């Protein structure tokens, strides 16, 4: 074991599934990459011998499940997240090296068992699951688990690990003297369900009742590797550099920002102070309590007295409520019940609701256009006239997870399926609204909320990061409900600009009016957004539902916690690691991680000419009426700020290309190709990539 | 007071519309959940606009009136909502008024069409 840096468990576990062998590597030489995304990217670089692969299910793919120093500590809304990286599955035209994230207690248990990350390479010759207990690794035959749903799999494993088999969860601790070494803590298991086994693009990894690593297609990658589950269990601890500073900062942050769960303020502006939960349960339950990942100051999920829907949240609970509302004619009890039961079932079969929820509407449209049905252009035995019913919901999910019926056609992704079925036009014209890399729109149109779209296309997937999007929610909900704007447009732009220093000059970066969305100011905002995400959110593992907290009306001055000298991200980082870094040094680390990822994408075949949205983003103005306003701070021709409706526009391709050129240049990437240059590689300490890039002729300059 | 529709008109207005005539809308649930909806019938619209403590309809109201007029074909209903709802202040209040008008109209349409509500 190497030197144990503060906040780290000290070792990385590498499992070679082909040989069913495990090795331990000291974390120390990787500490410069922080954790999560950065750590995982560097480990991928070192362990993946062929980075030209274009499908994550390739045996040569390497998947890394990585924690951060903050995991397993009480860092607010950061202690319980976990990052997964590797070549994914389901993107179009190439499945990029990508990322995903999962909450709960998995990352904490991994660290308590002695590891900062798990590197998975090769492919098992038969189904296996991996047990890790306090540093000891065992490969188990998973033949009897194969075919089981994700929750049942977890339960079976927990029962198997329960040595006394009395339901109290006595976990034996190998390496200790028998008879004294037991713990009643519960191992943390991450498993795939049938969707992962069948290697479908929209499969999700599942941990506990409702934590999923959904985007990225890593459950399909697990399935391809014959890896059914991984279990971590440990009784270790994480050493903090300055525990007192950590505790004090947490109390200070809670005092300043945490919402009151008894009196949720639904029109609060901000992230940390935002009310919870974030789900749809209709009128199902009167008694419920919040549930949270390790360390969170405010859980976003719920446990209900009805016994179902536990820990489900967000889109998983919303996707079927709309068709159900139509089918059951507004029967609120039934709709709520079904919303939760469908969310539960998605978690059980291990499927990513974001990947298909917007496609449900498209499929319904195909049915009504006469293109989908028995003997139609797309044949299906599913009765789409019953969409919204309980029976249809389960049958539809089964088709997707078990690759049956239309599930077979869409197994590689909805865009891929549409093309196979001769419906490419629907992808181009946005009827199938998958704007970036063949992936579903998150709900925020890239033509309006440009930072979301730009960041998604200039990275590897739907960015799914609500840092600025919190403005849309606050301003749009206020407008809809006729409640006052708690912060005016000029003030919010100024608060955000202050947080984004030194990237931006001033508040103009927040001006999303038509004339400003290709400006250098917005380009700098985008750079901050990507760097922030790559380090603070994806590597340090601050939760997207609470951070970045740029503005926050729970604070007297409306200023959020991000980068704050007393409660900002770096304060907790430093209290744990003792590194003593500035907030902006984290952004620099994020930049470096992003550059390394660009090297991987180039090896996979990316060129700037491929970096473009689906055609409709350039060709069609937003015409859908589902949002009466998309409110955002804008300046008028006199420079006056207000919240304005930013629908009714399209992206100008030429201007976006010019924007890309300036972005690449600012990042240190080659303007012609988007590739890493030798100069940048040397400048950012990425000299280790030069030889491999040169070998494949992918190094610019 | 809207003109009473004939039985045939009422059935026509209550029908399920073809795909290309659907109205895109959503329910917005604070703090941050969107439930996107395809409005295919007047009944769907009523459900969408129905006041709720934890959600608000998200629909472009002037376009919704155009939709009622052009796609559903109920010119009188569209005119009534424009007159009674769109002239008052505040989106939420407009939604509530539109819902009231719509609810009454659906009742009248169902009566005229001889349709019993389930
Ligand atoms: S906000 Fe939700 S997802 Fe984020 S850390 Fe807290 S409980 Fe977990």
PDB file of N, CA and C in Angstrom, chain A residues 149-151 154 195 202 204-214 278-282 284 300-302 304 306-324 334-354 356-357 388-390 392-398 401, chain B residues 33 35:
ATOM      1  N   UNK A 149     -33.891  -9.548 -11.887  1.00  0.00           N
ATOM      2  CA  UNK A 149     -33.989  -8.093 -11.936  1.00  0.00           C
ATOM      3  C   UNK A 149     -32.977  -7.490 -10.955  1.00  0.00           C
ATOM      4  N   UNK A 150     -32.780  -6.178 -11.099  1.00  0.00           N
ATOM      5  CA  UNK A 150     -31.688  -5.537 -10.346  1.00  0.00           C
ATOM      6  C   UNK A 150     -31.900  -5.583  -8.833  1.00  0.00           C
ATOM      7  N   UNK A 151     -33.134  -5.397  -8.401  1.00  0.00           N
ATOM      8  CA  UNK A 151     -33.361  -5.400  -6.946  1.00  0.00           C
ATOM      9  C   UNK A 151     -33.255  -6.808  -6.387  1.00  0.00           C
ATOM     10  N   UNK A 154     -29.680  -7.690  -6.007  1.00  0.00           N
ATOM     11  CA  UNK A 154     -29.067  -7.097  -4.805  1.00  0.00           C
ATOM     12  C   UNK A 154     -29.470  -7.867  -3.555  1.00  0.00           C
ATOM     13  N   UNK A 195     -32.145  -5.391 -18.773  1.00  0.00           N
ATOM     14  CA  UNK A 195     -31.756  -4.472 -19.860  1.00  0.00           C
ATOM     15  C   UNK A 195     -30.243  -4.493 -20.054  1.00  0.00           C
ATOM     16  N   UNK A 202     -30.198   1.765 -23.601  1.00  0.00           N
ATOM     17  CA  UNK A 202     -30.854   2.517 -22.528  1.00  0.00           C
ATOM     18  C   UNK A 202     -30.864   1.744 -21.204  1.00  0.00           C
ATOM     19  N   UNK A 204     -29.532   0.688 -17.440  1.00  0.00           N
ATOM     20  CA  UNK A 204     -28.976   1.478 -16.324  1.00  0.00           C
ATOM     21  C   UNK A 204     -28.435   0.563 -15.233  1.00  0.00           C
ATOM     22  N   UNK A 205     -27.360   1.021 -14.600  1.00  0.00           N
ATOM     23  CA  UNK A 205     -26.855   0.335 -13.403  1.00  0.00           C
ATOM     24  C   UNK A 205     -27.697   0.786 -12.218  1.00  0.00           C
ATOM     25  N   UNK A 206     -27.977  -0.122 -11.329  1.00  0.00           N
ATOM     26  CA  UNK A 206     -28.874   0.204 -10.215  1.00  0.00           C
ATOM     27  C   UNK A 206     -28.202  -0.156  -8.886  1.00  0.00           C
ATOM     28  N   UNK A 207     -28.364   0.748  -7.931  1.00  0.00           N
ATOM     29  CA  UNK A 207     -27.824   0.505  -6.590  1.00  0.00           C
ATOM     30  C   UNK A 207     -28.891   0.869  -5.567  1.00  0.00           C
ATOM     31  N   UNK A 208     -29.090  -0.004  -4.596  1.00  0.00           N
ATOM     32  CA  UNK A 208     -30.195   0.143  -3.645  1.00  0.00           C
ATOM     33  C   UNK A 208     -31.509   0.315  -4.407  1.00  0.00           C
ATOM     34  N   UNK A 209     -32.488   1.000  -3.805  1.00  0.00           N
ATOM     35  CA  UNK A 209     -33.808   1.008  -4.453  1.00  0.00           C
ATOM     36  C   UNK A 209     -33.873   1.917  -5.671  1.00  0.00           C
ATOM     37  N   UNK A 210     -33.260   3.093  -5.585  1.00  0.00           N
ATOM     38  CA  UNK A 210     -33.535   4.051  -6.657  1.00  0.00           C
ATOM     39  C   UNK A 210     -32.342   4.829  -7.161  1.00  0.00           C
ATOM     40  N   UNK A 211     -31.124   4.361  -6.903  1.00  0.00           N
ATOM     41  CA  UNK A 211     -29.957   5.057  -7.472  1.00  0.00           C
ATOM     42  C   UNK A 211     -29.606   4.388  -8.788  1.00  0.00           C
ATOM     43  N   UNK A 212     -29.494   5.185  -9.828  1.00  0.00           N
ATOM     44  CA  UNK A 212     -29.156   4.590 -11.124  1.00  0.00           C
ATOM     45  C   UNK A 212     -28.052   5.386 -11.806  1.00  0.00           C
ATOM     46  N   UNK A 213     -27.179   4.653 -12.469  1.00  0.00           N
ATOM     47  CA  UNK A 213     -26.248   5.275 -13.397  1.00  0.00           C
ATOM     48  C   UNK A 213     -26.863   4.991 -14.753  1.00  0.00           C
ATOM     49  N   UNK A 214     -27.512   5.989 -15.289  1.00  0.00           N
ATOM     50  CA  UNK A 214     -28.376   5.728 -16.438  1.00  0.00           C
ATOM     51  C   UNK A 214     -27.729   6.128 -17.757  1.00  0.00           C
ATOM     52  N   UNK A 278     -37.848  16.027  -5.605  1.00  0.00           N
ATOM     53  CA  UNK A 278     -38.021  16.311  -7.025  1.00  0.00           C
ATOM     54  C   UNK A 278     -38.630  15.067  -7.663  1.00  0.00           C
ATOM     55  N   UNK A 279     -39.921  14.931  -7.484  1.00  0.00           N
ATOM     56  CA  UNK A 279     -40.563  13.762  -8.088  1.00  0.00           C
ATOM     57  C   UNK A 279     -42.058  13.994  -8.228  1.00  0.00           C
ATOM     58  N   UNK A 280     -42.710  13.045  -8.880  1.00  0.00           N
ATOM     59  CA  UNK A 280     -44.150  13.124  -9.048  1.00  0.00           C
ATOM     60  C   UNK A 280     -44.787  11.890  -8.430  1.00  0.00           C
ATOM     61  N   UNK A 281     -45.606  12.116  -7.441  1.00  0.00           N
ATOM     62  CA  UNK A 281     -46.248  10.972  -6.797  1.00  0.00           C
ATOM     63  C   UNK A 281     -47.757  11.162  -6.714  1.00  0.00           C
ATOM     64  N   UNK A 282     -48.237  12.231  -7.361  1.00  0.00           N
ATOM     65  CA  UNK A 282     -49.669  12.496  -7.311  1.00  0.00           C
ATOM     66  C   UNK A 282     -50.150  12.534  -5.872  1.00  0.00           C
ATOM     67  N   UNK A 284     -50.635   9.830  -3.970  1.00  0.00           N
ATOM     68  CA  UNK A 284     -50.516   8.438  -3.547  1.00  0.00           C
ATOM     69  C   UNK A 284     -50.387   8.253  -2.039  1.00  0.00           C
ATOM     70  N   UNK A 300     -33.385  14.454  -1.995  1.00  0.00           N
ATOM     71  CA  UNK A 300     -34.302  14.829  -3.078  1.00  0.00           C
ATOM     72  C   UNK A 300     -35.272  13.691  -3.367  1.00  0.00           C
ATOM     73  N   UNK A 301     -35.161  12.616  -2.602  1.00  0.00           N
ATOM     74  CA  UNK A 301     -36.012  11.457  -2.856  1.00  0.00           C
ATOM     75  C   UNK A 301     -36.851  11.134  -1.638  1.00  0.00           C
ATOM     76  N   UNK A 302     -37.762  10.195  -1.822  1.00  0.00           N
ATOM     77  CA  UNK A 302     -38.767   9.981  -0.795  1.00  0.00           C
ATOM     78  C   UNK A 302     -38.971   8.486  -0.552  1.00  0.00           C
ATOM     79  N   UNK A 304     -42.099   6.196   0.774  1.00  0.00           N
ATOM     80  CA  UNK A 304     -43.541   6.351   0.983  1.00  0.00           C
ATOM     81  C   UNK A 304     -44.097   5.229   1.853  1.00  0.00           C
ATOM     82  N   UNK A 306     -46.731   3.703   1.288  1.00  0.00           N
ATOM     83  CA  UNK A 306     -47.400   2.685   0.470  1.00  0.00           C
ATOM     84  C   UNK A 306     -46.448   1.557   0.081  1.00  0.00           C
ATOM     85  N   UNK A 307     -45.136   1.799   0.272  1.00  0.00           N
ATOM     86  CA  UNK A 307     -44.183   0.710   0.055  1.00  0.00           C
ATOM     87  C   UNK A 307     -43.687   0.574  -1.373  1.00  0.00           C
ATOM     88  N   UNK A 308     -44.096   1.458  -2.257  1.00  0.00           N
ATOM     89  CA  UNK A 308     -43.512   1.416  -3.600  1.00  0.00           C
ATOM     90  C   UNK A 308     -43.086   2.834  -3.988  1.00  0.00           C
ATOM     91  N   UNK A 309     -42.292   2.885  -5.045  1.00  0.00           N
ATOM     92  CA  UNK A 309     -41.805   4.193  -5.491  1.00  0.00           C
ATOM     93  C   UNK A 309     -40.651   4.708  -4.648  1.00  0.00           C
ATOM     94  N   UNK A 310     -40.149   3.875  -3.723  1.00  0.00           N
ATOM     95  CA  UNK A 310     -39.110   4.361  -2.815  1.00  0.00           C
ATOM     96  C   UNK A 310     -37.848   4.795  -3.548  1.00  0.00           C
ATOM     97  N   UNK A 311     -37.395   5.965  -3.192  1.00  0.00           N
ATOM     98  CA  UNK A 311     -36.137   6.541  -3.711  1.00  0.00           C
ATOM     99  C   UNK A 311     -36.206   6.908  -5.184  1.00  0.00           C
ATOM    100  N   UNK A 312     -37.351   6.775  -5.811  1.00  0.00           N
ATOM    101  CA  UNK A 312     -37.434   7.177  -7.216  1.00  0.00           C
ATOM    102  C   UNK A 312     -37.481   8.697  -7.275  1.00  0.00           C
ATOM    103  N   UNK A 313     -37.074   9.249  -8.399  1.00  0.00           N
ATOM    104  CA  UNK A 313     -37.153  10.707  -8.506  1.00  0.00           C
ATOM    105  C   UNK A 313     -37.182  11.160  -9.964  1.00  0.00           C
ATOM    106  N   UNK A 314     -37.460  12.438 -10.082  1.00  0.00           N
ATOM    107  CA  UNK A 314     -37.310  13.158 -11.341  1.00  0.00           C
ATOM    108  C   UNK A 314     -38.063  12.487 -12.494  1.00  0.00           C
ATOM    109  N   UNK A 315     -37.382  12.383 -13.630  1.00  0.00           N
ATOM    110  CA  UNK A 315     -38.030  11.927 -14.851  1.00  0.00           C
ATOM    111  C   UNK A 315     -38.582  10.510 -14.721  1.00  0.00           C
ATOM    112  N   UNK A 316     -37.934   9.696 -13.892  1.00  0.00           N
ATOM    113  CA  UNK A 316     -38.402   8.320 -13.723  1.00  0.00           C
ATOM    114  C   UNK A 316     -39.846   8.302 -13.250  1.00  0.00           C
ATOM    115  N   UNK A 317     -40.227   9.321 -12.462  1.00  0.00           N
ATOM    116  CA  UNK A 317     -41.591   9.360 -11.942  1.00  0.00           C
ATOM    117  C   UNK A 317     -42.531  10.154 -12.847  1.00  0.00           C
ATOM    118  N   UNK A 318     -41.972  10.857 -13.815  1.00  0.00           N
ATOM    119  CA  UNK A 318     -42.821  11.753 -14.622  1.00  0.00           C
ATOM    120  C   UNK A 318     -43.165  11.166 -15.992  1.00  0.00           C
ATOM    121  N   UNK A 319     -42.325  10.270 -16.503  1.00  0.00           N
ATOM    122  CA  UNK A 319     -42.445   9.897 -17.914  1.00  0.00           C
ATOM    123  C   UNK A 319     -43.774   9.227 -18.259  1.00  0.00           C
ATOM    124  N   UNK A 320     -44.322   8.452 -17.330  1.00  0.00           N
ATOM    125  CA  UNK A 320     -45.555   7.745 -17.682  1.00  0.00           C
ATOM    126  C   UNK A 320     -46.799   8.459 -17.156  1.00  0.00           C
ATOM    127  N   UNK A 321     -46.594   9.478 -16.340  1.00  0.00           N
ATOM    128  CA  UNK A 321     -47.744  10.173 -15.761  1.00  0.00           C
ATOM    129  C   UNK A 321     -48.579  10.854 -16.850  1.00  0.00           C
ATOM    130  N   UNK A 322     -47.895  11.362 -17.887  1.00  0.00           N
ATOM    131  CA  UNK A 322     -48.639  12.076 -18.926  1.00  0.00           C
ATOM    132  C   UNK A 322     -49.539  11.131 -19.730  1.00  0.00           C
ATOM    133  N   UNK A 323     -49.013  10.042 -20.293  1.00  0.00           N
ATOM    134  CA  UNK A 323     -49.930   9.126 -20.973  1.00  0.00           C
ATOM    135  C   UNK A 323     -50.991   8.550 -20.044  1.00  0.00           C
ATOM    136  N   UNK A 324     -50.614   8.336 -18.771  1.00  0.00           N
ATOM    137  CA  UNK A 324     -51.583   7.787 -17.813  1.00  0.00           C
ATOM    138  C   UNK A 324     -52.712   8.786 -17.558  1.00  0.00           C
ATOM    139  N   UNK A 334     -54.768   7.006  -9.383  1.00  0.00           N
ATOM    140  CA  UNK A 334     -54.256   5.988 -10.295  1.00  0.00           C
ATOM    141  C   UNK A 334     -52.990   6.490 -11.011  1.00  0.00           C
ATOM    142  N   UNK A 335     -53.027   7.758 -11.407  1.00  0.00           N
ATOM    143  CA  UNK A 335     -51.874   8.314 -12.136  1.00  0.00           C
ATOM    144  C   UNK A 335     -50.635   8.328 -11.242  1.00  0.00           C
ATOM    145  N   UNK A 336     -50.814   8.780 -10.000  1.00  0.00           N
ATOM    146  CA  UNK A 336     -49.694   8.827  -9.063  1.00  0.00           C
ATOM    147  C   UNK A 336     -49.160   7.434  -8.786  1.00  0.00           C
ATOM    148  N   UNK A 337     -50.085   6.499  -8.578  1.00  0.00           N
ATOM    149  CA  UNK A 337     -49.695   5.112  -8.292  1.00  0.00           C
ATOM    150  C   UNK A 337     -48.880   4.540  -9.456  1.00  0.00           C
ATOM    151  N   UNK A 338     -49.387   4.812 -10.647  1.00  0.00           N
ATOM    152  CA  UNK A 338     -48.721   4.266 -11.835  1.00  0.00           C
ATOM    153  C   UNK A 338     -47.372   4.942 -12.077  1.00  0.00           C
ATOM    154  N   UNK A 339     -47.326   6.250 -11.811  1.00  0.00           N
ATOM    155  CA  UNK A 339     -46.061   6.983 -11.993  1.00  0.00           C
ATOM    156  C   UNK A 339     -44.973   6.338 -11.136  1.00  0.00           C
ATOM    157  N   UNK A 340     -45.312   6.046  -9.892  1.00  0.00           N
ATOM    158  CA  UNK A 340     -44.324   5.447  -8.989  1.00  0.00           C
ATOM    159  C   UNK A 340     -44.039   3.990  -9.337  1.00  0.00           C
ATOM    160  N   UNK A 341     -45.073   3.260  -9.697  1.00  0.00           N
ATOM    161  CA  UNK A 341     -44.861   1.838 -10.012  1.00  0.00           C
ATOM    162  C   UNK A 341     -44.019   1.678 -11.274  1.00  0.00           C
ATOM    163  N   UNK A 342     -44.241   2.563 -12.240  1.00  0.00           N
ATOM    164  CA  UNK A 342     -43.437   2.491 -13.464  1.00  0.00           C
ATOM    165  C   UNK A 342     -41.977   2.859 -13.155  1.00  0.00           C
ATOM    166  N   UNK A 343     -41.805   3.853 -12.285  1.00  0.00           N
ATOM    167  CA  UNK A 343     -40.447   4.241 -11.903  1.00  0.00           C
ATOM    168  C   UNK A 343     -39.760   3.075 -11.204  1.00  0.00           C
ATOM    169  N   UNK A 344     -40.498   2.427 -10.309  1.00  0.00           N
ATOM    170  CA  UNK A 344     -39.973   1.243  -9.618  1.00  0.00           C
ATOM    171  C   UNK A 344     -39.565   0.166 -10.614  1.00  0.00           C
ATOM    172  N   UNK A 345     -40.436  -0.060 -11.560  1.00  0.00           N
ATOM    173  CA  UNK A 345     -40.170  -1.143 -12.521  1.00  0.00           C
ATOM    174  C   UNK A 345     -38.945  -0.813 -13.385  1.00  0.00           C
ATOM    175  N   UNK A 346     -38.827   0.456 -13.749  1.00  0.00           N
ATOM    176  CA  UNK A 346     -37.646   0.876 -14.514  1.00  0.00           C
ATOM    177  C   UNK A 346     -36.376   0.559 -13.719  1.00  0.00           C
ATOM    178  N   UNK A 347     -36.404   0.849 -12.410  1.00  0.00           N
ATOM    179  CA  UNK A 347     -35.236   0.576 -11.579  1.00  0.00           C
ATOM    180  C   UNK A 347     -35.016  -0.927 -11.404  1.00  0.00           C
ATOM    181  N   UNK A 348     -36.071  -1.665 -11.488  1.00  0.00           N
ATOM    182  CA  UNK A 348     -35.967  -3.109 -11.301  1.00  0.00           C
ATOM    183  C   UNK A 348     -35.384  -3.804 -12.544  1.00  0.00           C
ATOM    184  N   UNK A 349     -35.837  -3.372 -13.695  1.00  0.00           N
ATOM    185  CA  UNK A 349     -35.293  -4.004 -14.913  1.00  0.00           C
ATOM    186  C   UNK A 349     -34.024  -3.286 -15.351  1.00  0.00           C
ATOM    187  N   UNK A 350     -33.699  -2.181 -14.664  1.00  0.00           N
ATOM    188  CA  UNK A 350     -32.455  -1.462 -14.943  1.00  0.00           C
ATOM    189  C   UNK A 350     -32.500  -0.745 -16.269  1.00  0.00           C
ATOM    190  N   UNK A 351     -33.337   0.278 -16.330  1.00  0.00           N
ATOM    191  CA  UNK A 351     -33.489   0.988 -17.595  1.00  0.00           C
ATOM    192  C   UNK A 351     -33.518   2.497 -17.351  1.00  0.00           C
ATOM    193  N   UNK A 352     -32.990   3.239 -18.312  1.00  0.00           N
ATOM    194  CA  UNK A 352     -32.788   4.681 -18.200  1.00  0.00           C
ATOM    195  C   UNK A 352     -33.980   5.432 -18.798  1.00  0.00           C
ATOM    196  N   UNK A 353     -34.789   6.037 -17.947  1.00  0.00           N
ATOM    197  CA  UNK A 353     -36.002   6.688 -18.453  1.00  0.00           C
ATOM    198  C   UNK A 353     -35.688   7.873 -19.370  1.00  0.00           C
ATOM    199  N   UNK A 354     -34.557   8.545 -19.125  1.00  0.00           N
ATOM    200  CA  UNK A 354     -34.238   9.695 -19.980  1.00  0.00           C
ATOM    201  C   UNK A 354     -34.028   9.291 -21.429  1.00  0.00           C
ATOM    202  N   UNK A 356     -35.594   7.124 -23.154  1.00  0.00           N
ATOM    203  CA  UNK A 356     -36.767   6.807 -23.977  1.00  0.00           C
ATOM    204  C   UNK A 356     -37.992   7.657 -23.701  1.00  0.00           C
ATOM    205  N   UNK A 357     -37.949   8.480 -22.636  1.00  0.00           N
ATOM    206  CA  UNK A 357     -39.204   9.151 -22.282  1.00  0.00           C
ATOM    207  C   UNK A 357     -39.675  10.108 -23.378  1.00  0.00           C
ATOM    208  N   UNK A 388     -50.600   4.454 -21.799  1.00  0.00           N
ATOM    209  CA  UNK A 388     -51.112   5.132 -20.603  1.00  0.00           C
ATOM    210  C   UNK A 388     -51.688   4.139 -19.615  1.00  0.00           C
ATOM    211  N   UNK A 389     -52.041   2.959 -20.115  1.00  0.00           N
ATOM    212  CA  UNK A 389     -52.609   1.956 -19.205  1.00  0.00           C
ATOM    213  C   UNK A 389     -51.486   1.236 -18.470  1.00  0.00           C
ATOM    214  N   UNK A 390     -51.833   0.633 -17.365  1.00  0.00           N
ATOM    215  CA  UNK A 390     -50.860  -0.118 -16.573  1.00  0.00           C
ATOM    216  C   UNK A 390     -50.279  -1.260 -17.404  1.00  0.00           C
ATOM    217  N   UNK A 392     -50.089  -1.653 -20.642  1.00  0.00           N
ATOM    218  CA  UNK A 392     -49.201  -1.242 -21.728  1.00  0.00           C
ATOM    219  C   UNK A 392     -47.837  -0.827 -21.176  1.00  0.00           C
ATOM    220  N   UNK A 393     -47.868  -0.085 -20.058  1.00  0.00           N
ATOM    221  CA  UNK A 393     -46.612   0.424 -19.497  1.00  0.00           C
ATOM    222  C   UNK A 393     -45.616  -0.694 -19.225  1.00  0.00           C
ATOM    223  N   UNK A 394     -46.084  -1.738 -18.567  1.00  0.00           N
ATOM    224  CA  UNK A 394     -45.184  -2.856 -18.247  1.00  0.00           C
ATOM    225  C   UNK A 394     -44.732  -3.567 -19.521  1.00  0.00           C
ATOM    226  N   UNK A 395     -45.668  -3.757 -20.452  1.00  0.00           N
ATOM    227  CA  UNK A 395     -45.320  -4.479 -21.696  1.00  0.00           C
ATOM    228  C   UNK A 395     -44.289  -3.680 -22.498  1.00  0.00           C
ATOM    229  N   UNK A 396     -44.445  -2.364 -22.504  1.00  0.00           N
ATOM    230  CA  UNK A 396     -43.515  -1.498 -23.244  1.00  0.00           C
ATOM    231  C   UNK A 396     -42.114  -1.576 -22.632  1.00  0.00           C
ATOM    232  N   UNK A 397     -42.068  -1.476 -21.304  1.00  0.00           N
ATOM    233  CA  UNK A 397     -40.755  -1.540 -20.631  1.00  0.00           C
ATOM    234  C   UNK A 397     -40.103  -2.905 -20.828  1.00  0.00           C
ATOM    235  N   UNK A 398     -40.906  -3.945 -20.775  1.00  0.00           N
ATOM    236  CA  UNK A 398     -40.359  -5.289 -21.013  1.00  0.00           C
ATOM    237  C   UNK A 398     -39.787  -5.402 -22.426  1.00  0.00           C
ATOM    238  N   UNK A 401     -36.443  -3.646 -22.365  1.00  0.00           N
ATOM    239  CA  UNK A 401     -35.403  -4.283 -21.546  1.00  0.00           C
ATOM    240  C   UNK A 401     -35.021  -5.664 -22.067  1.00  0.00           C
TER     241      UNK A 401
ATOM    242  N   UNK B  33     -39.630  19.877 -12.260  1.00  0.00           N
ATOM    243  CA  UNK B  33     -40.041  18.673 -12.968  1.00  0.00           C
ATOM    244  C   UNK B  33     -40.996  19.053 -14.096  1.00  0.00           C
ATOM    245  N   UNK B  35     -43.505  17.592 -16.995  1.00  0.00           N
ATOM    246  CA  UNK B  35     -44.215  16.422 -17.494  1.00  0.00           C
ATOM    247  C   UNK B  35     -44.810  16.833 -18.839  1.00  0.00           C
TER     248      UNK B  35
END
